[in-house]
Amino acid sequence: MAQRFYLWTVGCQMNKADSEKLAAGFLRLGLRQVDRMERADLIVLNTCSVRQHAEDRAYSKLGRIRQLKAERPDIKVALMGCMVGLKTDELEKRFPQVDVFARPQQFEPIMALVEEPAEDLGGEFWPRTYAVPEGPTAYVPVVHGCNKFCTYCIVPYRRGRERSRPIDEIVREVAYLTVHGVREVTLLGQTVEAYGHDLPGQPDLGDLMRELSQLERLERIRFLTSYPKDMTRRILEAVAELPKVMECFSLPVQAGSDAVLESMRRGYTRAEYLEKIREVRELMPGAGITTDVIVGYPGETEQDFEQTLSLLEEVRFDKVHVAAYSPRPGTIAWRKLPDDVPAAVKSERLHRVEQLEARIAEELNRAYVGTVQEILVEGIRNGQPFGRTRTGKLTHLDAPARIGEMVQVRIEHAGPFSLRGLPVDALALV
């Protein structure tokens, strides 16, 4: 029986949450986690295929595992996550060193490698197996899968259709986390406002937030990723009204051109997206809003790209996550659209977005200088505590603070990517 496991994860927060849950299952069965795969009896790679870079990292790991397994053929290897589709024939031929291929959240085939476990792994095992928190923050998936089928995205093909978890199940998990020191949770979904559409009575994300807000030990609630069409007025009002819910939105736009948005099958126009931004800021004028942008999508002209830049100028996002388009095998765009924007043009457009974003972000962050912001200390890096404001701004503290502590911080310095300041209590001593 495998006694030691090594778990490697790349990709989104949902992957991180899946890995933490799988690790909790292993620990519950008595396995021990190790930090080097050379020391493990069982190796699990949790993969991502949204970007080529993520796949390349997995390929590199698999190459090392091939060598390791030649030396130790008794090692068991599992490949899970978005690199694994319904059919695994090609993967099996390419990676014979892998014993089990599992789609996202398909934990049972992996657990079967741990010989005959004493417990039944069906029924209540997974719903009541919670991640072991390592700090005061935790990710909690609330809706799995996606129904949108945007042309460039592999996620619906790998994670399946939208499936919401019952409210009482989520509340039990978050209550468990808070007993073990978690003070902030981030509710996860590929499109998180789709939560509840498939549940009896159709509760929405706002209903879930209201239930979670009643947990005494829970201080903060965040959520991502948002989708404009699912973000109803009722949900926005819940965010605005509930003190424990942070006014911080991750609202991908992907492009500023209606022609590109239509080709992507995003389901909204530029005007409709801007109207949603207006609605957010009407209810929460100081809300933090981040977005995702893809440059070099098939057929994107210079005029299309200029419309993306103009939208970024108009909205003035707190942060822009930008990526150059890369074809994902199996997606609609991969099947039907030529990857016709030259790599040099993609790179140049990406650089222009990054330059614009750095300027706007620094201008926005300067407005925080002199203000007092509440920070939950999430960790300490190079001796310096850090956390985030309610609106999601990364903030470094120039004074000691305990992890998990809520600190009132006077912001003294601002850059494009973070803020820095001193606790108000420390200033009082100066």
Coordinates of C-alpha atoms in Angstrom, one line a residue:
M1 CA 0.0 0.0 0.0
A2 CA 1.2 3.5 -0.8
Q3 CA 2.3 5.3 2.3
R4 CA 3.7 8.6 1.0
F5 CA 2.2 10.9 -1.6
Y6 CA 3.5 13.8 -3.6
L7 CA 0.9 16.2 -5.1
W8 CA 1.8 18.8 -7.7
T9 CA -0.7 21.4 -8.9
V10 CA -0.8 24.0 -11.7
G11 CA -3.6 26.2 -12.9
C12 CA -6.6 28.0 -11.4
Q13 CA -7.9 28.3 -7.9
M14 CA -10.4 25.5 -8.6
N15 CA -7.4 23.1 -9.3
K16 CA -5.8 24.2 -6.0
A17 CA -9.1 23.5 -4.2
D18 CA -9.4 20.1 -5.9
S19 CA -5.8 19.2 -4.8
E20 CA -6.4 20.3 -1.2
K21 CA -9.5 18.1 -1.1
L22 CA -7.7 15.1 -2.6
A23 CA -4.8 15.6 -0.1
A24 CA -7.3 15.7 2.8
G25 CA -8.7 12.3 1.5
F26 CA -5.2 10.8 1.5
L27 CA -4.5 12.1 5.0
R28 CA -7.8 10.8 6.2
L29 CA -6.7 7.3 5.1
G30 CA -3.4 7.6 6.9
L31 CA -1.0 8.6 4.1
R32 CA 1.8 11.1 4.6
Q33 CA 2.5 14.0 2.3
V34 CA 6.1 14.6 1.1
D35 CA 7.5 17.6 -0.7
R36 CA 9.7 15.7 -3.2
M37 CA 8.3 13.2 -5.7
E38 CA 11.5 11.1 -5.3
R39 CA 10.4 10.3 -1.8
A40 CA 6.8 9.3 -2.7
D41 CA 5.1 6.0 -3.3
L42 CA 2.2 7.8 -5.1
I43 CA 2.7 10.8 -7.4
V44 CA -0.3 12.9 -8.5
L45 CA -0.1 15.7 -11.1
N46 CA -3.1 18.0 -11.2
T47 CA -2.9 19.7 -14.6
C48 CA -4.3 22.7 -16.5
S49 CA -4.8 23.0 -20.2
V50 CA -6.1 26.5 -20.4
R51 CA -2.7 27.8 -21.6
Q52 CA 0.1 26.0 -23.4
H53 CA 2.6 27.1 -20.7
A54 CA 0.7 25.1 -18.1
E55 CA 0.7 22.0 -20.3
D56 CA 4.4 22.4 -20.9
R57 CA 5.1 22.4 -17.2
A58 CA 3.2 19.1 -16.8
Y59 CA 5.1 17.6 -19.7
S60 CA 8.4 18.4 -18.0
K61 CA 7.2 16.8 -14.8
L62 CA 6.1 13.7 -16.7
G63 CA 9.5 13.4 -18.3
R64 CA 11.1 13.3 -14.9
I65 CA 8.6 10.8 -13.7
R66 CA 9.4 8.5 -16.6
Q67 CA 13.0 8.4 -15.5
L68 CA 12.1 7.9 -11.8
K69 CA 9.7 5.1 -12.6
A70 CA 12.4 3.3 -14.6
E71 CA 14.5 3.3 -11.4
R72 CA 11.5 2.5 -9.1
P73 CA 8.8 0.7 -11.1
D74 CA 6.7 0.2 -7.9
I75 CA 5.8 4.0 -7.9
K76 CA 2.2 4.7 -8.7
V77 CA 1.4 7.7 -10.9
A78 CA -1.9 9.6 -11.5
L79 CA -2.6 12.4 -14.0
M80 CA -5.7 14.4 -13.2
G81 CA -7.2 17.8 -14.1
C82 CA -8.0 19.6 -17.4
M83 CA -5.4 17.8 -19.5
V84 CA -7.6 14.6 -19.1
G85 CA -10.7 14.4 -21.4
L86 CA -13.3 11.7 -21.8
K87 CA -11.0 9.6 -24.0
T88 CA -7.5 8.9 -22.7
D89 CA -6.2 6.6 -25.5
E90 CA -3.7 9.2 -26.8
L91 CA -2.6 10.1 -23.3
E92 CA -2.1 6.4 -22.4
K93 CA 0.2 5.9 -25.5
R94 CA 2.1 9.1 -24.9
F95 CA 2.6 8.6 -21.1
P96 CA 2.9 4.9 -20.3
Q97 CA 4.5 5.9 -17.0
V98 CA 1.0 7.0 -15.8
D99 CA -1.2 4.4 -14.0
V100 CA -4.4 6.3 -13.8
F101 CA -5.9 9.2 -15.7
A102 CA -8.7 11.1 -13.9
R103 CA -10.8 14.1 -15.0
P104 CA -11.2 17.1 -12.6
Q105 CA -12.7 15.9 -9.2
Q106 CA -12.7 12.3 -10.3
F107 CA -11.0 11.2 -7.1
E108 CA -12.1 7.6 -6.9
P109 CA -9.8 6.1 -9.6
I110 CA -6.8 7.8 -7.9
M111 CA -7.8 6.5 -4.5
A112 CA -8.0 3.0 -5.9
L113 CA -4.2 3.2 -6.2
V114 CA -4.1 3.3 -2.4
E115 CA -5.0 -0.4 -2.4
E116 CA -8.2 -1.5 -0.7
P117 CA -9.0 1.4 1.6
A118 CA -10.9 0.5 4.8
E119 CA -13.5 3.1 4.2
D120 CA -16.2 3.3 1.5
L121 CA -15.1 6.2 -0.7
G122 CA -18.6 6.9 -2.0
G123 CA -21.6 8.3 -0.1
E124 CA -20.5 10.8 2.5
F125 CA -16.7 10.4 2.2
W126 CA -16.0 13.3 -0.2
P127 CA -18.8 15.7 0.9
R128 CA -17.4 15.4 4.4
T129 CA -13.7 15.4 3.6
Y130 CA -12.5 19.0 4.0
A131 CA -9.2 20.6 3.0
V132 CA -6.7 21.1 5.8
P133 CA -6.3 24.9 6.0
E134 CA -2.7 26.2 6.0
G135 CA -3.6 29.8 6.8
P136 CA -6.4 32.2 7.5
T137 CA -7.8 32.1 3.9
A138 CA -9.3 29.2 1.9
Y139 CA -10.9 28.5 -1.5
V140 CA -14.3 26.8 -1.4
P141 CA -15.8 25.5 -4.7
V142 CA -19.6 26.2 -4.8
V143 CA -20.4 25.4 -8.4
H144 CA -18.5 23.1 -10.7
G145 CA -18.4 23.1 -14.5
C146 CA -19.6 25.6 -17.0
N147 CA -22.4 25.9 -19.5
K148 CA -21.1 28.8 -21.6
F149 CA -18.9 27.1 -24.2
C150 CA -16.9 30.2 -25.2
T151 CA -15.0 29.3 -28.4
Y152 CA -11.5 29.5 -27.0
C153 CA -12.1 27.7 -23.7
I154 CA -11.6 24.0 -22.9
V155 CA -13.1 24.1 -19.4
P156 CA -16.7 22.9 -20.3
Y157 CA -15.2 19.9 -22.0
R158 CA -13.1 18.9 -19.0
R159 CA -15.1 20.0 -16.0
G160 CA -18.6 19.3 -17.5
R161 CA -21.8 21.2 -17.1
E162 CA -22.7 23.5 -14.1
R163 CA -23.4 21.6 -10.9
S164 CA -24.1 23.5 -7.7
R165 CA -23.4 22.2 -4.2
P166 CA -26.3 22.4 -1.7
I167 CA -26.1 25.4 0.6
D168 CA -26.1 23.3 3.8
E169 CA -23.1 21.3 2.5
I170 CA -21.1 24.5 1.8
V171 CA -22.0 26.0 5.2
R172 CA -20.8 22.8 7.0
E173 CA -17.5 23.0 5.1
V174 CA -16.9 26.7 5.8
A175 CA -17.9 26.2 9.5
Y176 CA -15.3 23.5 9.7
L177 CA -12.7 25.8 8.1
T178 CA -13.4 28.6 10.6
V179 CA -13.0 26.3 13.6
H180 CA -9.5 25.5 12.2
G181 CA -8.5 29.2 11.9
V182 CA -9.8 30.3 8.5
R183 CA -11.2 33.9 8.6
E184 CA -11.8 34.5 4.9
V185 CA -13.2 32.2 2.2
T186 CA -13.3 32.7 -1.5
L187 CA -16.3 31.1 -3.2
L188 CA -15.3 29.5 -6.5
G189 CA -17.0 28.8 -9.7
Q190 CA -16.0 29.0 -13.4
T191 CA -19.0 31.4 -13.5
V192 CA -19.8 31.8 -9.8
E193 CA -23.1 33.7 -10.2
A194 CA -24.5 30.6 -11.9
Y195 CA -24.6 29.1 -8.4
G196 CA -28.0 27.6 -7.6
H197 CA -29.6 27.6 -11.0
D198 CA -29.8 23.8 -10.9
L199 CA -30.8 23.4 -7.2
P200 CA -34.4 23.0 -5.9
G201 CA -35.9 26.4 -5.3
Q202 CA -33.1 28.0 -7.3
P203 CA -31.3 29.8 -4.5
D204 CA -28.7 32.3 -5.8
L205 CA -25.2 33.3 -4.8
G206 CA -26.7 36.1 -2.6
D207 CA -28.7 33.5 -0.6
L208 CA -25.5 31.5 0.0
M209 CA -23.7 34.7 1.1
R210 CA -26.4 35.5 3.6
E211 CA -26.2 32.0 5.1
L212 CA -22.4 32.1 5.3
S213 CA -22.5 35.6 6.9
Q214 CA -24.2 34.1 9.9
L215 CA -21.1 32.1 10.8
E216 CA -19.6 34.0 13.8
R217 CA -16.0 33.1 13.2
L218 CA -16.0 34.0 9.5
E219 CA -14.8 37.6 8.9
R220 CA -14.7 37.9 5.1
I221 CA -16.3 36.4 2.0
R222 CA -14.9 36.8 -1.6
F223 CA -16.1 35.2 -4.8
L224 CA -14.8 34.5 -8.4
T225 CA -15.1 34.3 -11.3
S226 CA -18.0 36.4 -12.4
Y227 CA -19.9 36.4 -15.7
P228 CA -21.9 39.5 -16.7
K229 CA -25.1 37.7 -17.8
D230 CA -25.3 35.8 -14.5
M231 CA -24.6 38.8 -12.3
T232 CA -28.1 39.9 -11.3
R233 CA -29.2 43.0 -9.5
R234 CA -30.3 40.8 -6.5
I235 CA -26.8 39.3 -6.2
L236 CA -25.1 42.8 -6.5
E237 CA -27.4 44.1 -3.8
A238 CA -26.4 41.2 -1.5
V239 CA -22.7 42.1 -2.0
A240 CA -23.4 45.7 -1.2
E241 CA -25.6 45.0 1.8
L242 CA -23.6 42.2 3.6
P243 CA -20.7 43.6 5.6
K244 CA -18.7 40.4 5.4
V245 CA -18.8 40.2 1.6
M246 CA -15.9 42.1 0.0
E247 CA -16.8 44.6 -2.7
C248 CA -14.2 43.0 -5.1
F249 CA -15.2 41.6 -8.5
S250 CA -13.3 39.5 -11.1
L251 CA -15.3 40.2 -14.2
P252 CA -13.6 39.0 -17.4
V253 CA -14.4 41.0 -20.5
Q254 CA -11.9 39.2 -22.9
A255 CA -12.3 41.8 -25.7
G256 CA -13.6 45.3 -26.3
S257 CA -14.8 44.7 -29.9
D258 CA -18.3 43.5 -30.5
A259 CA -17.1 41.5 -33.5
V260 CA -14.6 39.6 -31.4
L261 CA -17.0 39.1 -28.5
E262 CA -19.5 37.6 -31.0
S263 CA -16.9 35.3 -32.5
M264 CA -15.9 34.3 -29.0
R265 CA -19.6 33.5 -28.1
R266 CA -19.3 35.5 -25.0
G267 CA -23.0 36.2 -24.9
Y268 CA -22.9 40.0 -24.4
T269 CA -22.0 43.1 -26.2
R270 CA -19.5 45.8 -25.2
A271 CA -22.4 48.1 -24.2
E272 CA -24.0 45.4 -22.1
Y273 CA -20.7 44.8 -20.3
L274 CA -20.2 48.5 -19.6
E275 CA -23.8 48.7 -18.3
K276 CA -22.9 45.9 -15.8
I277 CA -19.9 47.9 -14.7
R278 CA -22.1 51.0 -14.2
E279 CA -24.5 48.9 -12.1
V280 CA -21.7 47.7 -9.9
R281 CA -20.3 51.2 -9.3
E282 CA -23.7 52.7 -8.8
L283 CA -24.2 50.3 -5.8
M284 CA -20.5 50.2 -4.7
P285 CA -18.6 53.3 -5.9
G286 CA -15.3 52.1 -4.4
A287 CA -15.5 48.5 -5.6
G288 CA -12.4 46.8 -6.9
I289 CA -12.8 45.4 -10.3
T290 CA -10.4 43.2 -12.2
T291 CA -10.7 41.6 -15.6
D292 CA -9.3 39.1 -18.1
V293 CA -8.3 40.0 -21.7
I294 CA -7.2 37.8 -24.6
V295 CA -5.2 39.4 -27.4
G296 CA -4.6 38.0 -30.8
Y297 CA -7.8 36.0 -31.0
P298 CA -8.4 34.7 -34.5
G299 CA -9.5 37.5 -36.8
E300 CA -8.7 40.3 -34.4
T301 CA -7.8 43.4 -36.4
E302 CA -5.8 46.4 -35.2
Q303 CA -9.2 48.2 -35.0
D304 CA -10.6 45.5 -32.8
F305 CA -7.6 45.6 -30.5
E306 CA -7.9 49.4 -30.3
Q307 CA -11.4 49.0 -29.0
T308 CA -10.1 46.7 -26.3
L309 CA -7.6 49.4 -25.3
S310 CA -10.3 52.1 -25.3
L311 CA -12.5 49.9 -23.0
L312 CA -9.7 49.5 -20.6
E313 CA -9.2 53.2 -20.6
E314 CA -12.9 53.8 -20.0
V315 CA -13.4 51.3 -17.2
R316 CA -10.0 51.7 -15.5
F317 CA -9.7 48.3 -14.0
D318 CA -7.7 47.7 -10.8
K319 CA -5.9 44.8 -12.5
V320 CA -6.0 43.3 -16.0
H321 CA -4.9 39.6 -16.5
V322 CA -3.9 39.5 -20.1
A323 CA -2.9 36.5 -22.2
A324 CA -2.1 36.0 -25.9
Y325 CA -4.5 33.6 -27.6
S326 CA -3.3 30.0 -28.0
P327 CA -5.4 27.3 -29.7
R328 CA -6.7 24.7 -27.3
P329 CA -7.3 21.3 -29.0
G330 CA -11.0 20.4 -28.8
T331 CA -12.4 23.9 -28.6
I332 CA -14.7 25.5 -31.1
A333 CA -12.0 28.0 -32.1
W334 CA -9.4 25.3 -32.6
R335 CA -11.8 23.3 -34.9
K336 CA -13.2 26.2 -36.9
L337 CA -10.9 29.3 -36.8
P338 CA -7.4 29.7 -38.2
D339 CA -4.8 31.1 -35.7
D340 CA -4.1 33.9 -38.1
V341 CA -2.7 36.7 -35.8
P342 CA 1.2 36.5 -36.0
A343 CA 3.0 35.7 -32.8
A344 CA 4.9 39.0 -33.0
V345 CA 1.6 40.9 -33.2
K346 CA 0.2 39.0 -30.3
S347 CA 3.3 39.8 -28.3
E348 CA 3.2 43.5 -29.2
R349 CA -0.5 43.8 -28.3
L350 CA 0.1 42.0 -25.0
H351 CA 2.9 44.4 -24.1
R352 CA 0.6 47.4 -24.9
V353 CA -2.1 46.1 -22.6
E354 CA 0.5 45.5 -19.8
Q355 CA 1.9 49.1 -20.2
L356 CA -1.6 50.6 -20.1
E357 CA -2.6 48.5 -17.1
A358 CA 0.5 49.4 -15.2
R359 CA -0.2 53.1 -15.7
I360 CA -3.9 52.9 -14.7
A361 CA -3.2 50.6 -11.7
E362 CA -0.6 53.0 -10.3
E363 CA -2.9 56.0 -10.8
L364 CA -5.7 54.1 -9.0
N365 CA -3.5 52.9 -6.2
R366 CA -2.1 56.4 -5.5
A367 CA -5.6 57.4 -4.4
Y368 CA -5.2 55.0 -1.4
V369 CA -2.2 56.9 0.0
G370 CA -3.2 58.6 3.2
T371 CA -6.3 56.4 3.7
V372 CA -6.7 53.7 6.4
Q373 CA -7.5 50.2 5.0
E374 CA -8.5 47.1 6.9
I375 CA -6.1 44.2 6.1
L376 CA -6.4 40.5 7.0
V377 CA -2.7 39.3 7.3
E378 CA -2.5 36.3 5.0
G379 CA 1.2 35.6 5.4
I380 CA 4.8 36.8 5.9
R381 CA 7.2 37.1 3.0
N382 CA 10.9 38.0 3.5
G383 CA 10.0 39.1 7.0
Q384 CA 7.2 41.4 5.9
P385 CA 3.5 40.7 6.6
F386 CA 1.1 41.1 3.8
G387 CA -2.7 40.9 3.2
R388 CA -5.4 42.5 1.0
T389 CA -7.8 45.4 1.4
R390 CA -11.5 44.8 1.1
T391 CA -11.2 45.7 -2.6
G392 CA -8.4 43.2 -3.2
K393 CA -5.3 45.4 -3.1
L394 CA -2.2 43.5 -2.1
T395 CA -0.7 45.4 0.9
H396 CA 2.6 45.0 2.6
L397 CA 3.1 46.1 6.2
D398 CA 6.2 47.8 7.5
A399 CA 5.7 46.5 11.0
P400 CA 5.3 43.1 12.7
A401 CA 1.8 41.5 12.6
R402 CA 0.5 38.0 13.2
I403 CA -0.9 35.9 10.5
G404 CA -4.7 35.9 10.7
E405 CA -4.8 39.3 12.4
M406 CA -7.1 42.0 11.2
V407 CA -5.1 45.2 11.0
Q408 CA -6.0 48.8 10.3
V409 CA -3.3 50.1 8.0
R410 CA -2.5 53.7 7.0
I411 CA -1.3 53.5 3.3
E412 CA 2.0 55.3 2.9
H413 CA 3.3 54.2 -0.5
A414 CA 1.6 52.9 -3.7
G415 CA 2.9 51.2 -6.8
P416 CA 1.2 49.6 -9.8
F417 CA 0.9 46.2 -8.2
S418 CA 0.7 46.8 -4.4
L419 CA 0.4 49.1 -1.5
R420 CA 2.5 49.6 1.6
G421 CA 1.9 51.1 5.0
L422 CA 2.0 51.0 8.7
P423 CA -0.5 49.7 11.2
V424 CA -2.4 52.6 12.8
D425 CA -1.5 51.2 16.2
A426 CA 2.2 51.4 15.3
L427 CA 1.8 55.0 14.1
A428 CA 0.3 56.0 17.4
L429 CA 3.5 55.0 19.1
V430 CA 5.7 57.2 16.8

